[in-house]
Amino acid sequence: MAAALAVAERGRGRTAPNPNVGCVIVRQGRVVGRGWTQPGGRPHAEAMALAQAGDAARGATAYVTLEPCAHESPRGPACADLLVGAGVARVVAALRDPDPRTDGTGLARLQDAGIQVDSGILAAEARRSMAGFLTRQALGRPLVTLKLATSLDGCIALASGESKWITGPQARAHAHLERARHDAILVGRGTFLADSPKLDVRLPGLEDRAPRRILLSATGPTPPGWERIADMGDVRGLRAVDHLMVEGGASAASAFLRADMVDRLLLYRAPILIGGGKAAIEAFGLATLSEAHDRWRLTDSRLLGSDRFEVYERN
Amino acid sequence: MAAALAVAERGRGRTAPNPNVGCVIVRQGRVVGRGWTQPGGRPHAEAMALAQAGDAARGATAYVTLEPCAHESPRGPACADLLVGAGVARVVAALRDPDPRTDGTGLARLQDAGIQVDSGILAAEARRSMAGFLTRQALGRPLVTLKLATSLDGCIALASGESKWITGPQARAHAHLERARHDAILVGRGTFLADSPKLDVRLPGLEDRAPRRILLSATGPTPPGWERIADMGDVRGLRAVDHLMVEGGASAASAFLRADMVDRLLLYRAPILIGGGKAAIEAFGLATLSEAHDRWRLTDSRLLGSDRFEVYERN
């Protein structure tokens, strides 16, 4: 299952509205097929792994990070039927699929066909891996990650607007890797006008992984190559965006916080002081300090060069 | 020597204008005396350790974190003479004393009396231990520590002024311990008026270690129990203050940064977002981002409860 979760990561940020699933097929102790949801959502992980395994799938065990789907679509048959047809002996699933078209039906169909079914293996890790899809299923909106690159005193730029660079090359490379794992990046109009951000992925081998670019702006034109949403109500309507990264600026950050739509914080903090610079976040409606506490928990922390990188997730 | 450095810490923040020295006397593998500079600077560490050792000092080795002083004063005899008189066989010193009244004369007097002398042992650790005294000797001013307790977005209070509490109980207890290691704490008038800070040490057994309280304010009265300085020029003139902690607010912090008088940063950072709050530091004259880099290096980092504690020292 750990191997299935690892290959599932390859699709993260490219499979929406489908989940990024991973599948590994093992027969007599040997891996005979591996698959992960392909860009755009098809083929599914199981279909790819079964195609690789061919006849070797007969009598094998399929490890899959999400319950195989039970619904046919114009884009392909149901994975539960594919697994039955291939003659696998056992299916191990990490999570039940909350999609109402499956939601237990997939596992039931496998059992009805005489296949041994186990589920709930590495469920917490699978939930983290497919957090974007699961957030969409549960809340009807993307998983939102707010990225901040600040000085020790919480500034994202000098008062003059100068912001290149606060963090060092290792932190910036890491931020580009995070971009590649998101379906779309959003900035506010102020950041768009000030920085003309390209929001591309400048990492060798990942140049084609640039996510879609979304401008949050109530008015004004939609720049070529961009999509535009007018307000927070439009976030739910973003099509095929399950992982959204908010990259700036302080006004866009506060709009998402005010709407209680931030699930993860990525903080890159450089060992510099700015003093009287641009704050990272505008007011978002906090009335008292007690409201601010117990909302975030640290889930990752390390040094990237001389910058500290931290991930916080909402409680 | 490590043991001598450990006892030297007991005096930190209480011995100015004298250095906080530690001394351990060892005879035939047994510790026969330990001493550290007493509050106010006298007795010196060597005098205390020798008094403890008594006759056992004859033929023993004295480990001392700073060259024994060579100058008599009305407050006591020179430690070099005391060591000679006690008949120690060997003196191991970490650092030469930069005070022009000693500056090599102490070690020379010991050697002239036939005592074996070694120096430079754990010199870097001793420099750190006596950084306040050494800064005063080298720069004619105290070692200045700027303490900041902020949210993840660098705020020290809500826009309303509410600042109790940003950090948790473990971080606040640690900050009180740091207070006990400083001769004096300074705040600006804004913080004095807003918070009426007591600046005491609320830790069991250390209640009597409250440092002197200094108000940075060009005008206005000097509150009872406080000292007042009018501007940064007065920092050099602070008597018997070798370790000064600046505790707030943003204006006092920027005054010290503008004067390039901050040697250490203590950062306590809580896992909360405030948004549009009071910034930790006002503008201090930074013109470009490149000036901000390479000034600080991380020397300590850990979690205190759910808050991150970091120490930065100037490069």
XYZ file of C-alpha atoms in Angstrom:
630
model
C 0.000 0.000 0.000
C 2.902 2.328 0.704
C 4.091 1.724 -2.863
C 0.602 2.445 -4.181
C 0.529 5.713 -2.204
C 3.926 6.646 -3.640
C 2.827 6.228 -7.258
C -0.430 8.039 -6.443
C 1.633 11.177 -5.730
C 2.620 11.348 -9.397
C -0.862 12.434 -10.313
C -1.372 14.983 -7.533
C -2.538 18.288 -8.983
C -3.289 16.847 -12.420
C -6.257 14.537 -12.053
C -9.076 16.814 -10.911
C -12.000 16.320 -10.744
C -10.872 12.729 -10.272
C -8.840 11.655 -7.223
C -5.137 10.905 -7.630
C -5.242 7.169 -6.992
C -2.350 4.707 -7.031
C -2.503 0.965 -7.714
C 0.119 -1.777 -7.413
C -0.583 -5.396 -8.472
C 1.469 -8.107 -6.805
C 1.600 -11.771 -7.767
C 3.691 -14.302 -5.870
C 5.719 -11.555 -4.224
C 6.507 -9.741 -7.476
C 5.085 -6.427 -8.687
C 3.453 -7.140 -12.032
C 1.698 -3.820 -12.600
C 1.694 -0.242 -11.336
C -0.671 2.528 -12.255
C -1.752 5.995 -11.208
C -4.572 8.256 -12.339
C -3.457 9.952 -15.521
C -3.657 13.706 -16.252
C -7.249 14.773 -16.682
C -8.453 11.803 -14.660
C -8.264 8.901 -17.167
C -7.181 6.161 -17.419
C -7.727 5.289 -13.797
C -4.900 3.803 -11.755
C -6.396 0.281 -11.793
C -6.860 0.302 -15.579
C -3.235 1.321 -16.097
C -1.901 -1.266 -13.648
C -4.055 -4.070 -15.097
C -2.963 -3.226 -18.643
C 0.649 -3.505 -17.479
C 0.053 -6.782 -15.654
C -1.841 -8.488 -18.500
C -2.376 -12.183 -17.776
C -0.201 -11.911 -14.668
C -3.134 -10.238 -12.907
C -4.934 -13.577 -12.662
C -4.777 -14.717 -9.028
C -2.836 -11.578 -7.995
C -3.456 -9.018 -5.233
C -4.290 -5.424 -6.201
C -3.381 -2.693 -3.712
C -5.329 0.462 -4.443
C -5.431 3.715 -2.464
C -9.178 4.248 -3.045
C -12.104 1.893 -3.458
C -12.360 0.927 -7.154
C -15.142 2.822 -8.893
C -18.429 1.048 -9.565
C -19.792 3.399 -12.211
C -19.175 3.138 -15.935
C -18.707 6.389 -17.811
C -18.322 7.316 -21.463
C -14.596 7.619 -20.681
C -14.136 4.021 -19.542
C -15.559 1.003 -17.759
C -15.870 0.708 -13.967
C -12.622 -0.371 -12.305
C -14.429 -2.888 -10.106
C -15.573 -4.685 -13.275
C -12.060 -4.531 -14.752
C -10.609 -6.160 -11.616
C -13.247 -8.902 -11.689
C -12.628 -9.480 -15.378
C -8.870 -9.735 -14.867
C -9.364 -12.463 -12.290
C -7.526 -10.912 -9.345
C -7.830 -12.942 -6.148
C -7.676 -10.134 -3.625
C -8.132 -6.358 -3.481
C -6.707 -4.244 -0.646
C -8.115 -0.703 -0.516
C -7.007 2.144 1.748
C -10.207 4.199 1.698
C -13.851 3.845 0.767
C -14.769 6.233 -2.071
C -17.137 8.965 -0.791
C -18.388 9.596 -4.360
C -22.105 8.657 -4.107
C -21.850 6.750 -7.406
C -19.475 4.286 -5.674
C -19.496 4.656 -1.850
C -19.174 0.969 -0.980
C -20.691 -0.410 -4.207
C -17.246 -1.025 -5.684
C -16.048 -3.165 -2.794
C -19.404 -4.981 -2.659
C -19.210 -5.860 -6.355
C -15.715 -7.316 -5.831
C -16.893 -9.414 -2.896
C -19.933 -10.612 -4.823
C -17.523 -11.875 -7.482
C -15.660 -13.951 -4.885
C -12.678 -11.647 -4.520
C -11.190 -11.269 -1.031
C -11.492 -7.608 0.005
C -9.636 -5.764 2.773
C -10.009 -2.065 3.390
C -8.813 0.676 5.749
C -5.088 -0.084 5.255
C -3.003 3.143 5.657
C -6.253 5.072 5.583
C -4.800 8.213 7.225
C -1.982 8.398 4.691
C -4.450 7.906 1.851
C -6.661 10.687 3.192
C -3.668 13.009 3.154
C -2.676 11.903 -0.341
C -6.147 12.559 -1.757
C -6.982 15.542 0.446
C -7.904 17.661 -2.571
C -10.508 15.192 -3.874
C -11.842 14.503 -0.377
C -12.201 18.212 0.405
C -14.144 18.675 -2.830
C -16.393 15.736 -1.935
C -16.952 16.927 1.640
C -17.078 20.715 1.268
C -17.727 21.301 -2.427
C -14.572 23.386 -2.839
C -10.876 22.801 -3.479
C -8.296 22.130 -0.790
C -6.750 25.583 -0.362
C -3.080 26.082 0.478
C -1.882 29.545 1.442
C 1.776 30.097 0.704
C 3.693 32.870 2.471
C 7.360 33.796 2.033
C 8.273 36.268 4.762
C 11.048 37.860 6.768
C 11.397 37.073 10.484
C 9.130 40.033 11.166
C 6.420 38.737 8.846
C 6.934 41.042 5.877
C 6.460 39.910 2.268
C 8.094 43.018 0.760
C 9.769 46.272 1.636
C 7.512 49.314 1.937
C 8.858 50.209 -1.535
C 7.346 46.988 -2.860
C 10.685 45.239 -3.409
C 10.163 41.519 -2.796
C 12.811 39.769 -4.895
C 14.133 37.921 -3.077
C 13.218 37.347 0.499
C 13.912 33.603 0.542
C 16.891 31.802 -0.942
C 17.179 29.513 -3.982
C 16.428 26.275 -2.118
C 13.198 27.656 -0.659
C 12.149 29.016 -4.046
C 12.832 25.676 -5.745
C 10.720 23.972 -3.089
C 7.894 26.416 -3.715
C 8.052 25.589 -7.429
C 7.757 21.885 -6.595
C 4.662 22.682 -4.527
C 3.210 24.560 -7.507
C 3.550 21.421 -9.623
C 1.353 19.558 -7.138
C -1.519 22.032 -7.451
C -4.171 22.227 -10.143
C -4.225 26.013 -10.033
C -2.505 29.023 -8.477
C -4.392 32.148 -7.486
C -3.192 35.711 -6.914
C -5.024 38.946 -6.256
C -5.022 41.928 -8.589
C -2.469 43.844 -6.532
C 0.094 41.069 -6.837
C -0.754 40.593 -10.506
C -0.132 44.269 -11.274
C 2.956 44.596 -9.060
C 4.778 41.400 -9.946
C 3.340 40.147 -13.293
C 3.901 36.677 -11.870
C 4.445 33.829 -14.344
C 3.555 31.191 -11.728
C 5.377 28.589 -13.782
C 7.410 25.632 -12.548
C 11.067 26.368 -13.095
C 12.431 22.944 -12.208
C 14.286 20.637 -14.614
C 11.897 18.023 -16.003
C 8.800 19.677 -14.528
C 8.518 22.689 -16.823
C 5.294 21.276 -18.296
C 3.686 21.035 -14.863
C 2.768 24.729 -14.622
C -0.676 24.922 -13.018
C -3.564 27.010 -14.267
C -3.415 30.699 -13.281
C -6.360 32.326 -11.611
C -6.820 36.008 -10.874
C -9.055 37.055 -7.974
C -10.432 40.419 -9.053
C -13.933 41.844 -8.915
C -13.341 44.042 -11.928
C -11.028 44.545 -14.846
C -10.033 42.405 -17.807
C -8.994 38.760 -17.716
C -5.337 38.655 -18.818
C -4.471 36.259 -21.673
C -3.577 32.828 -20.330
C -5.420 33.509 -17.067
C -8.815 32.715 -15.651
C -10.576 35.251 -13.460
C -12.973 34.884 -10.540
C -14.776 37.884 -9.111
C -15.157 36.847 -5.491
C -14.907 34.038 -2.969
C -18.262 32.650 -4.014
C -16.684 31.699 -7.337
C -14.065 29.466 -5.683
C -16.557 26.601 -5.395
C -17.326 26.849 -9.070
C -13.743 26.439 -10.262
C -13.891 23.416 -12.602
C -11.310 20.652 -12.227
C -9.493 22.416 -9.403
C -9.140 20.232 -6.316
C -5.801 21.711 -5.139
C -5.657 25.513 -5.142
C -2.593 27.449 -3.981
C -2.998 31.092 -2.968
C 0.314 32.835 -3.615
C -0.448 36.437 -2.819
C -0.818 39.046 -1.768
C -1.984 40.101 1.672
C -5.444 40.982 0.422
C -6.086 37.648 -1.324
C -4.753 35.823 1.742
C -7.143 37.658 4.022
C -10.084 37.034 1.668
C -9.530 33.270 1.942
C -8.973 33.412 5.706
C -12.091 35.524 6.179
C -14.071 32.905 4.234
C -12.500 30.175 6.425
C -11.247 28.492 3.280
C -7.582 27.928 4.102
C -6.670 24.302 4.828
C -2.876 24.409 4.747
C -0.219 27.050 5.320
C 3.162 26.795 3.642
C 5.553 29.183 5.369
C 8.991 30.004 4.019
C 10.793 32.302 6.447
C 14.102 33.955 5.702
C 16.565 34.982 8.462
C 16.211 38.683 7.718
C 14.513 41.667 9.324
C 12.718 44.234 7.172
C 10.930 46.585 9.554
C 7.885 48.549 8.467
C 7.448 46.419 5.337
C 4.341 44.995 3.716
C 2.507 42.654 6.064
C 1.815 39.117 4.903
C -1.880 39.166 5.737
C -4.462 41.929 5.962
C -7.146 41.941 8.626
C -9.520 39.033 8.150
C -11.994 39.644 10.933
C -10.241 38.318 14.027
C -11.874 39.987 17.044
C -9.873 38.536 19.959
C -6.643 36.609 20.441
C -8.431 33.621 21.918
C -10.139 33.067 18.552
C -6.734 32.815 16.914
C -5.482 29.901 18.999
C -5.838 26.164 18.380
C -6.632 26.593 14.726
C -3.369 25.309 13.264
C -1.061 22.420 13.942
C 2.490 22.026 12.699
C 2.887 19.012 10.404
C 6.314 19.646 8.836
C 9.328 21.789 9.681
C 12.808 21.905 8.216
C 15.543 24.194 7.013
C 15.859 24.876 3.286
C 19.260 26.512 3.021
C 19.083 29.219 5.666
C 15.289 29.559 5.436
C 12.845 27.758 7.691
C 10.049 25.877 5.955
C 6.941 24.950 7.912
C 3.605 23.389 7.055
C 0.562 23.979 9.216
C -2.757 22.225 8.722
C -6.093 23.330 10.086
C -7.335 21.570 13.189
C 36.621 23.876 32.084
C 33.102 22.840 31.050
C 32.240 22.698 34.764
C 33.754 26.156 35.269
C 31.656 27.501 32.378
C 28.560 25.925 33.900
C 29.007 27.646 37.273
C 29.882 30.902 35.459
C 26.319 30.953 34.102
C 24.996 31.446 37.636
C 26.275 34.984 37.620
C 25.106 35.980 34.174
C 23.183 39.238 34.295
C 24.176 40.041 37.894
C 27.906 40.812 37.858
C 28.178 43.910 35.662
C 30.442 45.759 35.247
C 32.478 42.673 36.093
C 32.469 39.589 33.884
C 30.581 36.478 35.012
C 33.558 34.179 35.592
C 33.540 30.585 36.799
C 36.318 28.717 38.617
C 36.733 25.047 39.553
C 39.713 23.811 41.595
C 40.699 20.153 41.193
C 43.215 18.203 43.270
C 44.064 14.582 42.591
C 40.947 14.141 40.475
C 38.583 15.627 43.080
C 36.813 18.989 42.931
C 37.885 20.864 46.071
C 36.434 24.276 45.284
C 33.938 25.984 42.984
C 33.245 29.658 42.616
C 31.501 32.194 40.398
C 31.459 35.953 40.354
C 28.981 37.091 42.963
C 26.201 39.659 42.450
C 27.647 43.125 41.985
C 30.965 41.643 40.869
C 32.617 40.623 44.172
C 33.946 38.270 45.417
C 35.500 37.060 42.208
C 35.120 33.425 41.157
C 38.704 32.508 42.111
C 38.417 34.036 45.591
C 35.227 32.064 46.267
C 36.697 28.793 44.978
C 39.940 29.234 46.920
C 38.062 29.995 50.129
C 36.126 26.783 49.637
C 39.259 24.743 48.896
C 41.310 26.075 51.815
C 44.539 24.091 52.229
C 43.412 21.643 49.560
C 44.313 24.269 46.950
C 48.018 23.610 47.493
C 49.329 21.672 44.478
C 45.903 21.730 42.796
C 44.789 22.840 39.311
C 42.503 25.850 38.954
C 40.243 25.997 35.902
C 39.017 29.519 35.307
C 36.960 30.894 32.414
C 38.872 34.191 32.270
C 42.464 35.175 32.980
C 42.775 35.945 36.732
C 42.880 39.667 37.355
C 46.232 41.331 38.092
C 44.893 44.543 39.644
C 44.128 45.080 43.289
C 41.136 47.205 44.083
C 39.582 48.577 47.251
C 37.089 45.708 46.942
C 39.679 42.912 47.069
C 43.119 41.655 46.183
C 44.165 40.551 42.696
C 43.135 36.979 41.930
C 46.534 36.188 40.400
C 48.112 36.991 43.782
C 45.511 34.877 45.609
C 46.279 31.871 43.399
C 50.022 32.276 43.949
C 49.506 32.623 47.693
C 47.353 29.492 47.833
C 50.112 27.467 46.207
C 48.192 26.094 43.202
C 50.405 24.131 40.804
C 48.591 24.864 37.549
C 46.087 27.364 36.160
C 44.043 26.645 33.033
C 42.299 29.736 31.582
C 39.792 29.857 28.744
C 40.289 33.475 27.681
C 42.761 36.292 28.127
C 41.145 39.266 29.904
C 40.826 42.232 27.495
C 40.604 44.662 30.456
C 43.751 46.830 30.003
C 44.496 46.516 33.740
C 45.074 42.776 33.241
C 45.388 41.831 29.531
C 48.116 39.193 29.922
C 49.617 40.497 33.167
C 47.637 38.026 35.254
C 48.907 34.967 33.390
C 52.461 36.382 33.370
C 52.429 36.869 37.144
C 51.341 33.234 37.618
C 54.114 31.978 35.339
C 56.677 34.181 37.109
C 55.671 32.456 40.353
C 56.442 29.030 38.850
C 52.818 28.025 38.162
C 52.115 26.054 34.991
C 49.732 28.087 32.807
C 47.592 26.911 29.887
C 45.153 29.173 28.099
C 42.692 29.137 25.187
C 40.774 26.057 26.412
C 37.084 26.225 25.307
C 37.707 29.834 24.322
C 34.691 30.061 21.983
C 32.339 28.811 24.706
C 33.851 31.268 27.186
C 33.380 34.139 24.720
C 29.728 33.225 24.451
C 29.379 32.923 28.218
C 30.890 36.363 28.843
C 29.538 38.037 25.712
C 28.101 40.926 27.729
C 31.396 41.849 29.361
C 33.331 41.352 26.105
C 30.892 43.529 24.150
C 31.276 46.268 26.762
C 35.076 45.979 26.533
C 35.103 45.973 22.715
C 32.273 48.376 21.839
C 31.674 50.366 25.008
C 28.022 49.322 25.212
C 25.975 46.396 26.543
C 25.243 43.246 24.617
C 21.724 43.923 23.333
C 19.135 41.177 22.928
C 15.913 41.978 21.110
C 13.024 39.771 22.161
C 9.988 39.357 19.923
C 6.893 37.274 20.573
C 4.847 37.152 17.395
C 2.187 35.359 15.430
C 3.119 33.468 12.250
C 2.419 36.655 10.325
C 4.795 38.701 12.476
C 2.270 40.573 14.638
C 2.879 41.409 18.306
C -0.730 42.428 18.979
C -4.123 42.787 17.393
C -4.911 46.141 15.814
C -6.961 46.752 18.982
C -3.781 46.449 21.029
C -4.675 43.086 22.594
C -1.453 41.138 23.098
C -2.142 38.781 26.017
C -1.354 36.150 25.089
C 0.225 35.394 21.784
C 2.606 32.701 22.996
C 1.837 29.861 25.406
C 2.910 29.270 29.019
C 6.123 27.387 28.179
C 7.370 30.161 25.904
C 6.490 32.809 28.488
C 8.313 30.897 31.237
C 11.355 30.678 28.988
C 11.217 34.420 28.370
C 11.168 34.988 32.146
C 14.275 32.808 32.488
C 15.965 34.954 29.844
C 15.008 38.064 31.833
C 16.844 36.650 34.856
C 20.011 36.464 32.773
C 19.955 40.162 31.870
C 21.079 43.116 33.949
C 18.287 45.298 32.644
C 15.165 45.247 30.481
C 14.168 48.171 28.296
C 10.834 49.163 26.808
C 9.663 52.201 24.886
C 7.062 54.641 26.143
C 4.309 53.178 23.969
C 4.703 49.757 25.521
C 5.030 51.263 28.992
C 1.780 53.150 28.645
C -0.115 50.351 26.919
C 0.978 47.386 29.026
C 2.327 48.795 32.346
C 4.808 45.916 32.195
C 6.227 44.635 35.472
C 9.180 42.963 33.731
C 9.653 40.721 36.722
C 10.758 37.105 36.816
C 7.772 34.943 37.625
C 9.615 31.660 38.090
C 9.793 29.660 41.323
C 13.067 30.408 43.101
C 14.040 33.222 40.758
C 11.593 35.902 41.926
C 14.507 37.970 43.286
C 16.241 37.968 39.914
C 14.081 40.727 38.386
C 16.384 42.922 36.323
C 16.468 46.711 36.404
C 13.759 48.405 34.356
C 14.666 51.051 31.816
C 12.311 53.287 29.881
C 13.406 54.685 26.523
C 11.596 57.986 26.257
C 12.795 61.409 25.173
C 10.286 63.178 27.392
C 7.981 62.645 30.298
C 8.483 61.573 33.867
C 10.572 58.673 35.115
C 8.159 56.211 36.714
C 8.950 55.043 40.273
C 11.184 51.974 40.207
C 12.319 52.741 36.682
C 15.331 54.399 35.107
C 14.889 56.483 31.980
C 17.161 57.175 29.034
C 16.285 59.818 26.477
C 17.850 58.385 23.352
C 20.184 55.786 21.906
C 23.232 57.835 22.839
C 22.418 57.129 26.490
C 22.668 53.344 26.035
C 26.470 53.485 26.306
C 26.207 55.341 29.557
C 24.054 52.759 31.322
C 26.045 51.878 34.450
C 26.541 48.225 35.361
C 24.474 46.985 32.416
C 26.357 44.508 30.269
C 23.292 42.479 29.202
C 20.347 44.556 28.007
C 17.105 43.014 26.763
C 14.786 45.100 24.595
C 11.255 43.810 25.138
C 9.155 46.211 23.123
C 7.576 47.701 21.283
C 8.063 48.067 17.557
C 9.427 51.585 17.929
C 12.090 50.701 20.514
C 13.078 47.680 18.416
C 13.560 49.826 15.353
C 15.565 52.426 17.321
C 18.070 49.736 18.340
C 18.183 48.213 14.838
C 18.662 51.639 13.272
C 21.606 52.236 15.624
C 22.984 48.790 14.665
C 22.975 47.852 18.332
C 21.174 44.499 18.271
C 23.430 41.491 18.882
C 20.897 38.734 19.482
C 17.308 38.067 18.505
C 15.081 35.903 20.662
C 12.020 34.935 18.644
C 9.007 33.242 20.152
C 6.498 32.436 17.440
C 3.018 31.129 18.096
C 1.083 28.998 15.574
C -1.606 31.627 15.065
C -2.520 34.130 12.364
C -3.619 37.647 13.295
C -3.873 39.585 10.040
C -3.579 43.357 9.978
C -2.180 43.457 13.517
C 0.625 45.498 15.025
C 3.910 44.781 13.280
C 6.856 43.619 15.382
C 9.312 46.183 14.040
C 8.911 49.646 12.574
C 11.019 50.853 9.662
C 14.668 51.093 10.667
C 16.226 52.444 7.502
C 16.555 49.387 5.299
C 16.805 50.625 1.693
C 17.051 47.361 -0.275
C 16.502 43.664 0.347
C 20.126 42.828 -0.355
C 21.128 44.862 2.717
C 18.900 42.655 4.840
C 20.600 39.373 3.987
C 23.553 37.683 5.685
C 23.182 39.671 8.892
C 21.833 36.930 11.133
C 22.652 33.320 11.769
C 20.475 30.803 13.574
C 22.141 29.484 16.738
C 19.246 27.765 18.515
C 15.832 26.463 17.487
C 13.305 24.377 19.349
C 9.642 23.993 20.165
C 8.358 25.323 23.493
C 4.923 23.787 23.708
C 3.386 24.654 20.365
C 5.514 27.781 19.907
C 8.771 27.861 17.994
C 11.729 29.445 19.809
C 14.712 30.647 17.798
C 17.891 32.531 18.614
C 19.709 34.481 15.942
C 23.083 36.132 16.466
C 24.592 38.850 14.325
C 27.200 37.784 11.792
